[in-house]
PDB file of C-alpha atoms and ligand atoms in Angstrom:
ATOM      1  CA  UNK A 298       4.997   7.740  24.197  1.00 67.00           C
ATOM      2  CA  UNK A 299       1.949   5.895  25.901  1.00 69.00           C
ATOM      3  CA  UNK A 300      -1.479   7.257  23.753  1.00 72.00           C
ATOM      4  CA  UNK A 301      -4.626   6.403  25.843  1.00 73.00           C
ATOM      5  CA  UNK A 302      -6.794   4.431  24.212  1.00 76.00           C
ATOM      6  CA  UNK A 303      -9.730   6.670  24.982  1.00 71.00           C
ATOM      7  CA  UNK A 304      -8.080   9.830  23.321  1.00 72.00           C
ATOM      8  CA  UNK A 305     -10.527  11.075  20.533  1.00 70.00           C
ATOM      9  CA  UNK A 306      -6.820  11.303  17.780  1.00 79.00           C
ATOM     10  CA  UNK A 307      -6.161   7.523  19.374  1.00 74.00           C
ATOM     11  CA  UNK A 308      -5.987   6.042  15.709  1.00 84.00           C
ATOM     12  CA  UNK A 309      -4.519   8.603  14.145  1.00 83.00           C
ATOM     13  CA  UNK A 310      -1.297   9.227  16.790  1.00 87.00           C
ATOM     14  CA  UNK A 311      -0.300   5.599  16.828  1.00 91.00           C
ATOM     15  CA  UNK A 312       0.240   5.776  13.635  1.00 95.00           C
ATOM     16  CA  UNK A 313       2.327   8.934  13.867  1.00 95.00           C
ATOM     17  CA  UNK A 314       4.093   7.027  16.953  1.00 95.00           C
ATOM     18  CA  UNK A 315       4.603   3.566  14.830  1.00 97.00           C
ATOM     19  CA  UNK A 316       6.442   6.020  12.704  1.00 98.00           C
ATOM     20  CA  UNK A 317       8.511   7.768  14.592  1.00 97.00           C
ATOM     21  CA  UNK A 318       9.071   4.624  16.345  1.00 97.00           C
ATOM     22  CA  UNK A 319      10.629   3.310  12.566  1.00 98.00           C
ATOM     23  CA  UNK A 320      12.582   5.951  12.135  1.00 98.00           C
ATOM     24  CA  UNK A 321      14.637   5.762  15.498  1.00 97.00           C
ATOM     25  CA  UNK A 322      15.137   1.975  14.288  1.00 97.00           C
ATOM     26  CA  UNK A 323      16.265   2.614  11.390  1.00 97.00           C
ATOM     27  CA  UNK A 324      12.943   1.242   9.491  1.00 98.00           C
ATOM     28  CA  UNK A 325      11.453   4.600   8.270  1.00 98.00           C
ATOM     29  CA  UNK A 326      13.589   7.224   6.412  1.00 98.00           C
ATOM     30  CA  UNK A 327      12.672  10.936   7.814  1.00 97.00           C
ATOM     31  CA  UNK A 328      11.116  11.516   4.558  1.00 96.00           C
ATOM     32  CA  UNK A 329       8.595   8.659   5.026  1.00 97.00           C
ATOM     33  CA  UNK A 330       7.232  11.258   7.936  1.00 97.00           C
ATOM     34  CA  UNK A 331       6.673  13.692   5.376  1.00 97.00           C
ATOM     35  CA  UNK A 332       4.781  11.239   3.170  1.00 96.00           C
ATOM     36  CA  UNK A 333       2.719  10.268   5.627  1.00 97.00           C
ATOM     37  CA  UNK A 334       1.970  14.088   5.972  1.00 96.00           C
ATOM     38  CA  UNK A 335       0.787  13.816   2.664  1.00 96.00           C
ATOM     39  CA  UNK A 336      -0.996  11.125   3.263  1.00 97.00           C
ATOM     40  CA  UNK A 337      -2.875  11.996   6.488  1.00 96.00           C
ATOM     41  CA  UNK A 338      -4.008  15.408   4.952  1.00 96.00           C
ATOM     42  CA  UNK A 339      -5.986  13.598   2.174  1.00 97.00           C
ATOM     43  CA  UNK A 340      -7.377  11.244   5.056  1.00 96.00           C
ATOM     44  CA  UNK A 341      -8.892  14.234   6.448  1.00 94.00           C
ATOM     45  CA  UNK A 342     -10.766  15.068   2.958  1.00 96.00           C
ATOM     46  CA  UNK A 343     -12.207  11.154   3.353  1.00 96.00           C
ATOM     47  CA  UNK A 344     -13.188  11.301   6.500  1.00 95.00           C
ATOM     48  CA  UNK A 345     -10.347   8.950   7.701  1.00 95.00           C
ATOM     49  CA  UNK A 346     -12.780   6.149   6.785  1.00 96.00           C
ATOM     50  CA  UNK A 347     -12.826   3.538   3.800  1.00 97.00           C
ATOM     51  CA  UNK A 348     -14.772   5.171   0.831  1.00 97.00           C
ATOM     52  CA  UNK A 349     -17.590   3.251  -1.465  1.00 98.00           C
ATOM     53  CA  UNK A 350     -14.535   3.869  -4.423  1.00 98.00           C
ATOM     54  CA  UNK A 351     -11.815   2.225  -2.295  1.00 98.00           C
ATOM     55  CA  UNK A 352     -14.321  -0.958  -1.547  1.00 98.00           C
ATOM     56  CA  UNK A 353     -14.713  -1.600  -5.293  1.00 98.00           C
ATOM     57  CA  UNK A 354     -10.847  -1.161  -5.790  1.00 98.00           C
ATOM     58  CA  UNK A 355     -10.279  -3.764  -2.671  1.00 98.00           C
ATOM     59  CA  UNK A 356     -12.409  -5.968  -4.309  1.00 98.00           C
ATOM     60  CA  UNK A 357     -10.797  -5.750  -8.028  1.00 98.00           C
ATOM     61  CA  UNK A 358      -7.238  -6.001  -6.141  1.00 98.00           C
ATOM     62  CA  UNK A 359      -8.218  -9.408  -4.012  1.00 98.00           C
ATOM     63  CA  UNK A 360      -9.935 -10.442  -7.337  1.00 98.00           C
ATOM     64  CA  UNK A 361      -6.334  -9.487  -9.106  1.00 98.00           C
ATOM     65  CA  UNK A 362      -4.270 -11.173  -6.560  1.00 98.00           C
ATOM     66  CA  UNK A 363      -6.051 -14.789  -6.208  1.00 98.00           C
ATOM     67  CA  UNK A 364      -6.392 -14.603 -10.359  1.00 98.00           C
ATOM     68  CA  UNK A 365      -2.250 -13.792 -10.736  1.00 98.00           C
ATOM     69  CA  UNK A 366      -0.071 -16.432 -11.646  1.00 98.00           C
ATOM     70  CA  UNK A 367       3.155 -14.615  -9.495  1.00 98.00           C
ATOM     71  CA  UNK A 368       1.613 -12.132  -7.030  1.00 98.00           C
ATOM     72  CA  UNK A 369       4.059  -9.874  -4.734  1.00 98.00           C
ATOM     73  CA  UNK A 370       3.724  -7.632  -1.886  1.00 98.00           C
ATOM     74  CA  UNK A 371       6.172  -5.024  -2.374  1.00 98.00           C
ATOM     75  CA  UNK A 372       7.060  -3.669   0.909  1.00 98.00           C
ATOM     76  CA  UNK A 373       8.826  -0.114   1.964  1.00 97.00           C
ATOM     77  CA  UNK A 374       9.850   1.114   5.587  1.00 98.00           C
ATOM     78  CA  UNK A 375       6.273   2.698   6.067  1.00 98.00           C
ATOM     79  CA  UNK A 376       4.760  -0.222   5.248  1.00 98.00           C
ATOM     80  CA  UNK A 377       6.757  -2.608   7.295  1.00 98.00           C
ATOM     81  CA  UNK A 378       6.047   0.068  10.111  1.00 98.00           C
ATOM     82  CA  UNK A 379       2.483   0.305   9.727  1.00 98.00           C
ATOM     83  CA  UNK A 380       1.202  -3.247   8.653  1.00 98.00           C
ATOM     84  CA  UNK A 381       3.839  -5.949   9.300  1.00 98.00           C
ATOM     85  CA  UNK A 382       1.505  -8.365  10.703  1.00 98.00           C
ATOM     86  CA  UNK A 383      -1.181  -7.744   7.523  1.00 98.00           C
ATOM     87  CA  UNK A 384       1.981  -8.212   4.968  1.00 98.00           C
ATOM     88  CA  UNK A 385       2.348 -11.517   6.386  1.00 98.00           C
ATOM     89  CA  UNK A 386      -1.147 -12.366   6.522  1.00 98.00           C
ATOM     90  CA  UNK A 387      -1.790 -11.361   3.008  1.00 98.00           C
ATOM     91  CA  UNK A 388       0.956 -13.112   2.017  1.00 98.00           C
ATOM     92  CA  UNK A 389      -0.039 -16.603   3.151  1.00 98.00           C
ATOM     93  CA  UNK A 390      -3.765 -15.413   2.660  1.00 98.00           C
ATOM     94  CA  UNK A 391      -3.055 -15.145  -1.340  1.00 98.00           C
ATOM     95  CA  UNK A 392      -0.358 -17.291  -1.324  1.00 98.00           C
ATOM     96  CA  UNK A 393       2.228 -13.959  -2.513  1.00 98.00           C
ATOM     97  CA  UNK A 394       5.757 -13.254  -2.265  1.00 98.00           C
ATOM     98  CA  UNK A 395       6.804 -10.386  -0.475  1.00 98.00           C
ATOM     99  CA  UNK A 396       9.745  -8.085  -1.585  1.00 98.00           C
ATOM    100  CA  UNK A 397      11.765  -5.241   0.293  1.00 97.00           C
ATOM    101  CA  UNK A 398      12.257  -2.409  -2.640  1.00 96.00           C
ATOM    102  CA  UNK A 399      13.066   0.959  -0.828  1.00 96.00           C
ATOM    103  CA  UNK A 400      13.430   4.686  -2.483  1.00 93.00           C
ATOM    104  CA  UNK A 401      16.233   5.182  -0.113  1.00 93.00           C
ATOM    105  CA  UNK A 402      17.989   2.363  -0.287  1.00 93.00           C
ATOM    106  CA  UNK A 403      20.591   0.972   1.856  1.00 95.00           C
ATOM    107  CA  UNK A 404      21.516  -2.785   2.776  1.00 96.00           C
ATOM    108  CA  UNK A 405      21.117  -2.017   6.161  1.00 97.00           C
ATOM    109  CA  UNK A 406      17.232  -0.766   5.711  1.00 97.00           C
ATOM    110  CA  UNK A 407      16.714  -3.834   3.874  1.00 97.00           C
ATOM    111  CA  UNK A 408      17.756  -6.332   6.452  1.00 98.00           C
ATOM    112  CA  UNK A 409      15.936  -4.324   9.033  1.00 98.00           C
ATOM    113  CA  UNK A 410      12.929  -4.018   6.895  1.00 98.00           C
ATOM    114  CA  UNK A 411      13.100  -7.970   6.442  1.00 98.00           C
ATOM    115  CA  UNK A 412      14.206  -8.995   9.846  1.00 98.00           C
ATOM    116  CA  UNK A 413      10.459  -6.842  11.166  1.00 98.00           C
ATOM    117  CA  UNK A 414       8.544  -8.788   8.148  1.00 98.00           C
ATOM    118  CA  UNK A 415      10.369 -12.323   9.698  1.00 98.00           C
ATOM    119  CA  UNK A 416       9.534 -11.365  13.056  1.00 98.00           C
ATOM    120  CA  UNK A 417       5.924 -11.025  12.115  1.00 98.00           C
ATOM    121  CA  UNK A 418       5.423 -14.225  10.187  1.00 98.00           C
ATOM    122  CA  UNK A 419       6.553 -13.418   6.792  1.00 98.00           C
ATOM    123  CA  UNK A 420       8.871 -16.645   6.150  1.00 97.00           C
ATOM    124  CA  UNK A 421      10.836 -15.453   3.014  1.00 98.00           C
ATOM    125  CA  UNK A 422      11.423 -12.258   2.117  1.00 98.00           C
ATOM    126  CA  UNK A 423      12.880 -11.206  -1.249  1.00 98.00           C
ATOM    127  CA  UNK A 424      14.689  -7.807  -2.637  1.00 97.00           C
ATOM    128  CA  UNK A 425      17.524  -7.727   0.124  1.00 97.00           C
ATOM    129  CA  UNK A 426      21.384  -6.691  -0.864  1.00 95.00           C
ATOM    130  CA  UNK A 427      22.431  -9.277  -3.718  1.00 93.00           C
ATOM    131  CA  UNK A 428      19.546 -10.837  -4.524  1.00 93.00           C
ATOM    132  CA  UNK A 429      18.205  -7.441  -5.905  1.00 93.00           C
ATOM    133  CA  UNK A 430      19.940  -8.238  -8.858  1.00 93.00           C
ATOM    134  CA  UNK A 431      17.857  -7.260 -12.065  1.00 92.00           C
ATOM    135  CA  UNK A 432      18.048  -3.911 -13.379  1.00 92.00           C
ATOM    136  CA  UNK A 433      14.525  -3.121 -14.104  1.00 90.00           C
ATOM    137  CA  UNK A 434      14.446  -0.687 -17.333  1.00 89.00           C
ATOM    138  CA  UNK A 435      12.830   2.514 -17.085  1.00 88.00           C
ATOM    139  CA  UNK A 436      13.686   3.667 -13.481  1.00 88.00           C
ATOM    140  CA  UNK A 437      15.909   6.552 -12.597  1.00 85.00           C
ATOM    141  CA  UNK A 438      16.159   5.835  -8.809  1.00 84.00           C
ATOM    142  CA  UNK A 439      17.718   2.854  -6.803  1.00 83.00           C
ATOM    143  CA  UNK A 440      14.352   0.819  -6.597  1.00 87.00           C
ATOM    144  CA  UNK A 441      15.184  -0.207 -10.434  1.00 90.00           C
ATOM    145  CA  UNK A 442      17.058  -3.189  -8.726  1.00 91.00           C
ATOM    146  CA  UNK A 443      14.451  -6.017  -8.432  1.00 95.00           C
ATOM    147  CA  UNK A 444      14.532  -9.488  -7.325  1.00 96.00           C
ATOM    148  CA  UNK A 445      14.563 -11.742 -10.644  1.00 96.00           C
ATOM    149  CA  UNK A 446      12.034 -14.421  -9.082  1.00 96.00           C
ATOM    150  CA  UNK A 447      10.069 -11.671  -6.862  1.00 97.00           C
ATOM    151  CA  UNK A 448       9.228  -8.481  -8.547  1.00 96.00           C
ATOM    152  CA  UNK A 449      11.102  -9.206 -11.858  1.00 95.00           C
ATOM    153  CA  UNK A 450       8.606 -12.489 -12.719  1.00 96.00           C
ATOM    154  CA  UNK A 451       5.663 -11.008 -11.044  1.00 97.00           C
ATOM    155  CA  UNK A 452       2.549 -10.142 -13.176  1.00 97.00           C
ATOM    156  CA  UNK A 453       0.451  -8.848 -10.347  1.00 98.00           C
ATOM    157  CA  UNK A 454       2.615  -6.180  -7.688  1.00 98.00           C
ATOM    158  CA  UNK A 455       0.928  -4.688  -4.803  1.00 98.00           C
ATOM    159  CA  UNK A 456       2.869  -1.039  -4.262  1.00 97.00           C
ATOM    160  CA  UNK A 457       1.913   0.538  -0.865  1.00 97.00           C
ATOM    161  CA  UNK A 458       3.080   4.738  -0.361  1.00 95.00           C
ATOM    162  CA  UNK A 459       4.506   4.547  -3.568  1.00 87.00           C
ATOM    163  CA  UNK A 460       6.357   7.319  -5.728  1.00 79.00           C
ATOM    164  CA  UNK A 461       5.252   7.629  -9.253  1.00 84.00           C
ATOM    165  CA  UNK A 462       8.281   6.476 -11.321  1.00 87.00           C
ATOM    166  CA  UNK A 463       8.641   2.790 -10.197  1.00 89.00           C
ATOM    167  CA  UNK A 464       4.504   2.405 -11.019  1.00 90.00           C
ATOM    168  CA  UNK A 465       4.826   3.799 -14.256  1.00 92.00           C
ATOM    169  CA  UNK A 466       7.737   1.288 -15.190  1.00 93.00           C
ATOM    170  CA  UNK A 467       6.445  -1.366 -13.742  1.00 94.00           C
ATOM    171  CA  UNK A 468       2.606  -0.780 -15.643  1.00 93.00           C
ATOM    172  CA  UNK A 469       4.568   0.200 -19.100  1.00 93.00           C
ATOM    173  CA  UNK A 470       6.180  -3.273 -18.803  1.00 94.00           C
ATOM    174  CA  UNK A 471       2.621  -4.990 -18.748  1.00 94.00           C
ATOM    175  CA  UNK A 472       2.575  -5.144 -15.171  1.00 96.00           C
ATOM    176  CA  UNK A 473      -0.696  -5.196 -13.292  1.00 97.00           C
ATOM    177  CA  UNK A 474      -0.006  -2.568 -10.356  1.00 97.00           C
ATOM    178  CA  UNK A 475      -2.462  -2.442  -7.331  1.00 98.00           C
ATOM    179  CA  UNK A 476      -1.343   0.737  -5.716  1.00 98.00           C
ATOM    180  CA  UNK A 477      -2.448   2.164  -1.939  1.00 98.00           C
ATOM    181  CA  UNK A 478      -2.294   5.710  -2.260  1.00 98.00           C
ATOM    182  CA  UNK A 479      -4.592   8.139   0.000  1.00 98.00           C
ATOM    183  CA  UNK A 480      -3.950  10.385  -2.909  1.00 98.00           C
ATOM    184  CA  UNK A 481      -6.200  10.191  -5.911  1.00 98.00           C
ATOM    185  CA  UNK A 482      -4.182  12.362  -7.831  1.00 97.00           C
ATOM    186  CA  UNK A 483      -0.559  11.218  -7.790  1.00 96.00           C
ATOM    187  CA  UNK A 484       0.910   9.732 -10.509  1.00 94.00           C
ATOM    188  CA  UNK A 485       0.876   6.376  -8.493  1.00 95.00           C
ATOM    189  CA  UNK A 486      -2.337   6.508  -8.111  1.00 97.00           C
ATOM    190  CA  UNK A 487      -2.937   7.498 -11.497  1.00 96.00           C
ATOM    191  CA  UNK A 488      -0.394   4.986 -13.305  1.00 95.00           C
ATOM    192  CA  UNK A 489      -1.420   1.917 -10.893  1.00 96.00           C
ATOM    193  CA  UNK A 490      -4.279  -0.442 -12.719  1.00 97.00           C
ATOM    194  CA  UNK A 491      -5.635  -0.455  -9.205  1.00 98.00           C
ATOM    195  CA  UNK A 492      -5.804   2.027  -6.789  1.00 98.00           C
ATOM    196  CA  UNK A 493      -6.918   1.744  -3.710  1.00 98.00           C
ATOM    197  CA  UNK A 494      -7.825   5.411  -2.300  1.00 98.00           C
ATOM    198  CA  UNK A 495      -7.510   4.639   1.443  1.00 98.00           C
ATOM    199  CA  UNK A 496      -5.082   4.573   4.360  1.00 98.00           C
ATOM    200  CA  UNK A 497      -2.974   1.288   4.589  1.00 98.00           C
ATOM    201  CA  UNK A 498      -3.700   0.448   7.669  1.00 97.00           C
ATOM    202  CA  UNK A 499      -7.647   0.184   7.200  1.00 97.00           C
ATOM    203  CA  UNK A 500      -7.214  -0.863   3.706  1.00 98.00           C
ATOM    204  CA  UNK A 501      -4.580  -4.429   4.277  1.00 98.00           C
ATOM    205  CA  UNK A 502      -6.849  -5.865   6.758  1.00 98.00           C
ATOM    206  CA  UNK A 503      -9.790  -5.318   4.345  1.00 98.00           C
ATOM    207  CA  UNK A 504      -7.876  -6.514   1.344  1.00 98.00           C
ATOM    208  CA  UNK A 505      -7.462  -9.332   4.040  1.00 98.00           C
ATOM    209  CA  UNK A 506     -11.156 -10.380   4.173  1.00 98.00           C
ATOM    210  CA  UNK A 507     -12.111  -9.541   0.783  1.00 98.00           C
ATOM    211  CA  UNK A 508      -9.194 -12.432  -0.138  1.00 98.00           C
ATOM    212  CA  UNK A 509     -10.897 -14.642   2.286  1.00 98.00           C
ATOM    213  CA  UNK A 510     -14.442 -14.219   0.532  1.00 98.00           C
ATOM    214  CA  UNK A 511     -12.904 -14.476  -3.204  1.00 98.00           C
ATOM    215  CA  UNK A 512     -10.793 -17.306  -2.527  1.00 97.00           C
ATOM    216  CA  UNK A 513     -12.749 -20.137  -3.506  1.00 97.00           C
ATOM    217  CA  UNK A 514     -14.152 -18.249  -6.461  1.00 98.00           C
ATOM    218  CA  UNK A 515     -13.522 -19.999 -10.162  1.00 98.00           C
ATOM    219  CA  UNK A 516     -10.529 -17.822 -11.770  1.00 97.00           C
ATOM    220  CA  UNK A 517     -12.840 -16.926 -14.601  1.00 97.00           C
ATOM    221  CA  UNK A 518     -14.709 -14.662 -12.385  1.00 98.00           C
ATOM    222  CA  UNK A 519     -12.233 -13.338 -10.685  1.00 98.00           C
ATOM    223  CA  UNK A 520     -11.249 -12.130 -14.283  1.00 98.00           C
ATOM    224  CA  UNK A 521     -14.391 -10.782 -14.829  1.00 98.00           C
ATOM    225  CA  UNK A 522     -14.139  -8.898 -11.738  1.00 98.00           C
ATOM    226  CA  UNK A 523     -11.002  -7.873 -12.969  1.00 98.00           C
ATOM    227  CA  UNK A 524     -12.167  -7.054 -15.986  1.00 98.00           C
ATOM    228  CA  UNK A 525     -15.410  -4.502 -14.855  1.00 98.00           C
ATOM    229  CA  UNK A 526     -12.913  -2.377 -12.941  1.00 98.00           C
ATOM    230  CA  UNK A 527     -11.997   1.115 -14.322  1.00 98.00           C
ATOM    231  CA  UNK A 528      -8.921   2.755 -12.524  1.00 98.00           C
ATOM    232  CA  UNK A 529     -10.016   6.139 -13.748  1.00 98.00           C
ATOM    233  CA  UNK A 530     -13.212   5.882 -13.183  1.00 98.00           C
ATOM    234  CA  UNK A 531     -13.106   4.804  -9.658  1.00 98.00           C
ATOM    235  CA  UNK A 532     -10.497   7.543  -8.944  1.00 98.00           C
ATOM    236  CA  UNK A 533     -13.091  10.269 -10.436  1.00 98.00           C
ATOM    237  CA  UNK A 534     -15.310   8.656  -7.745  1.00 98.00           C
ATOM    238  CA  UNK A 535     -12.976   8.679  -4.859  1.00 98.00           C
ATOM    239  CA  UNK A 536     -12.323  12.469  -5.451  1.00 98.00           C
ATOM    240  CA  UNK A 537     -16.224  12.836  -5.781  1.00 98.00           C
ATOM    241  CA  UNK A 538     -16.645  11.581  -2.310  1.00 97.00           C
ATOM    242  CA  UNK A 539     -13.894  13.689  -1.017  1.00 97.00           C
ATOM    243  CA  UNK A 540     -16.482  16.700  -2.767  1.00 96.00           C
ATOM    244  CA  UNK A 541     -19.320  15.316  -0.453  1.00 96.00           C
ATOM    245  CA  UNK A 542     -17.701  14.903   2.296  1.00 96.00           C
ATOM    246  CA  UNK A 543     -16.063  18.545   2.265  1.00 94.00           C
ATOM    247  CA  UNK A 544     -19.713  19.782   0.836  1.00 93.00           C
ATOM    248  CA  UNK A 545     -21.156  18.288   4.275  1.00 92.00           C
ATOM    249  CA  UNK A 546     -18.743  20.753   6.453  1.00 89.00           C
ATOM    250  CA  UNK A 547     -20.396  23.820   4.970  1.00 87.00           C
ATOM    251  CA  UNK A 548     -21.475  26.369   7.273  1.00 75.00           C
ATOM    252  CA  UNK A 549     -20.230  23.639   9.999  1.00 75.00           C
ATOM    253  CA  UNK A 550     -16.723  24.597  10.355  1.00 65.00           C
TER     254      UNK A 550
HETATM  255  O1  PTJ B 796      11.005   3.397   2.550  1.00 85.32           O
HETATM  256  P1  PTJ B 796      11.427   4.038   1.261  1.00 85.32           P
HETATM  257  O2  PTJ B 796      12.893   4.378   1.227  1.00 85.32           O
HETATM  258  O3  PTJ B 796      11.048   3.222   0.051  1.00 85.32           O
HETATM  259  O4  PTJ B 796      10.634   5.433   1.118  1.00 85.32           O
HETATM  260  C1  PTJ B 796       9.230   5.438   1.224  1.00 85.32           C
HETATM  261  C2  PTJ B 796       8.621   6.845   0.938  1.00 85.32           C
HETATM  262  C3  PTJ B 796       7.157   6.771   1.384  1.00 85.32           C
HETATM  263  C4  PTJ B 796       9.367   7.884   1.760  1.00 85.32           C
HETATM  264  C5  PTJ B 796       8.750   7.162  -0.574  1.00 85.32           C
HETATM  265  O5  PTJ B 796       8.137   6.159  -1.320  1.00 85.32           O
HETATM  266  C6  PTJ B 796       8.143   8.509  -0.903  1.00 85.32           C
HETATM  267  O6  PTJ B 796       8.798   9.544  -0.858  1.00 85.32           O
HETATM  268  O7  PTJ B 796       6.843   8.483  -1.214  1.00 85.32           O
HETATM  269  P2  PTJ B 796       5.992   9.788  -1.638  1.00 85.32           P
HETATM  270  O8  PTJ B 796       6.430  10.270  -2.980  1.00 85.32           O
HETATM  271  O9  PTJ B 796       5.949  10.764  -0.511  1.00 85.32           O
HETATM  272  O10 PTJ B 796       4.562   9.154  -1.829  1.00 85.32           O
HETATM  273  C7  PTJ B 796       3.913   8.502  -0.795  1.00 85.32           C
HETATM  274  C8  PTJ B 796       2.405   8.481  -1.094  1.00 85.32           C
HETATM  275  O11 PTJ B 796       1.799   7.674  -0.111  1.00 85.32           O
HETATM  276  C9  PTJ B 796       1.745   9.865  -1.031  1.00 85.32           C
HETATM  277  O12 PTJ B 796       0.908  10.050  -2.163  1.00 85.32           O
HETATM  278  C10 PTJ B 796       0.888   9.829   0.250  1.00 85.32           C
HETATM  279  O13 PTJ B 796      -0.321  10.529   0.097  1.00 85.32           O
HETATM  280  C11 PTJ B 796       0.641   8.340   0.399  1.00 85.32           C
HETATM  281  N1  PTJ B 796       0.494   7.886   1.808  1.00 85.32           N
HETATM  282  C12 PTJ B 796       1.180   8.295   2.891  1.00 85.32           C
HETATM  283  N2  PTJ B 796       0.798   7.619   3.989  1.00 85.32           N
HETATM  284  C13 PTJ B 796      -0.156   6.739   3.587  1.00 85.32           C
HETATM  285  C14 PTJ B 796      -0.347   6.908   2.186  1.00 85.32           C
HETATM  286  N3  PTJ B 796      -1.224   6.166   1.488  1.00 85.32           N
HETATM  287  C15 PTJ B 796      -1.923   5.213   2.173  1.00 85.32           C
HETATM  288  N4  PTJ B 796      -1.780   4.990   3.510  1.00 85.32           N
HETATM  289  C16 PTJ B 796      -0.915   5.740   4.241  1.00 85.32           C
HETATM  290  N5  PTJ B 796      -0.787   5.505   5.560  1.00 85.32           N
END
């Protein structure tokens, strides 16, 4: 369907097309509609805009990312539907890697998944059929298979639209997890070391330019960038501006 670029939703339907669109090519699963459900609802609370909390977390995950000895993108069908062309930017941006690891896995997904990446720039992409051959401890589902130079090596992952398990394993095993979750409260967002409170597709072109500003810092203060940022904390503060934001529709609705 053609959306009109003048339509007051405009932002939010192509997203809901881009979607829809991945699902009929076999990019999205049909449960990546209802996470984006999810998702959109606790857009709504934030005023579909990028919160003072989710700025700081940008800035501790580009700070992360240009620090990391073996950064990767981890990339799902949502993401690859929503921000293809930011994936490869960030990736040559960082320099990262950039890994398919799905929920509902199938080989077919994968190659789809990496044939959109490759289409938009990303030159190799990790994590599909055989070469997802390490059997990372500590998760129940299929993403447990990980790529042993991509995810496997990588101290710094970047998990977009994320369920909790996979974070939790991946942060018990000394992982540093930068997770984009427009929920505060999932276990994601509360296992990831970073969490960026904010919908992908405004936060990856962000994350973007805050790269582009921190890249010629010194890695010592990247670390103490690092180093100042408290996950918790900053979650407490993106709910807290969800408060104000509701507390401003009083009497308005
Ligand atoms: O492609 P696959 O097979 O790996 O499956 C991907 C999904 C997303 C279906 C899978 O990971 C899943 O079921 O995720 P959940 O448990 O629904 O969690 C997704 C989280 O992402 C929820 O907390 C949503 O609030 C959040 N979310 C949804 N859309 C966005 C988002 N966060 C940021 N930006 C969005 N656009």
């Amino acid at each position: 369907m053609r959306i009109s670029k003048i339509h007051p939703r405009y932002k939010s339907l192509r997203i809901r097309e881009l979607l829809v669109k991945g699902v009929k090519e076999g990019v999205v699963v049909r449960e990546g509609l209802l996470a984006h459900g999810r998702g959109e609802a606790f857009d709504y609370l934030l005023g579909e805009r990028t919160s003072k909390a989710a700025e700081r977390a940008i800035e501790a995950s580009a700070a992360a990312l240009l620090a990391a000895k073996s950064p990767v993108l981890s990339v799902n069908g949502n993401t690859a539907a929503l921000v293809p062309q930011e994936v490869s930017r960030l990736a040559k941006a960082i320099p990262a890697k950039v890994e398919v690891n799905l929920f509902h896995r199938s080989l077919e997904r994968e190659k789809r998944i990496a044939m959109v990446l490759k289409k938009n720039g990303v030159r190799e992409v990790l994590g599909v059929g055989g070469s997802a051959s390490e059997k990372f401890p500590g998760i129940s589902s299929r993403r447990r298979m990980v790529d042993p130079g991509g995810i496997g090596s990588a101290d710094v992952i970047v998990v977009p639209l994320e369920d909790g398990d996979r974070a939790e394993a991946l942060s018990r095993a000394g992982k540093t997890i930068v997770a984009v979750d427009l929920n505060p409260l999932s276990r994601t967002s509360r296992a990831a070391s970073i969490t960026i409170v904010d919908n992908i597709v405004r936060a990856f072109p962000r994350l973007l330019k805050e790269i582009q500003r921190l890249k010629s810092s010194r890695k010592s203060q990247l670390r103490v960038i690092v180093s100042r940022f408290d996950n918790k904390k900053n979650l407490a503060m993106a709910v807290d501006e969800m408060m104000d934001y509701l507390d401003g529709w009083r009497g308005k609705a």
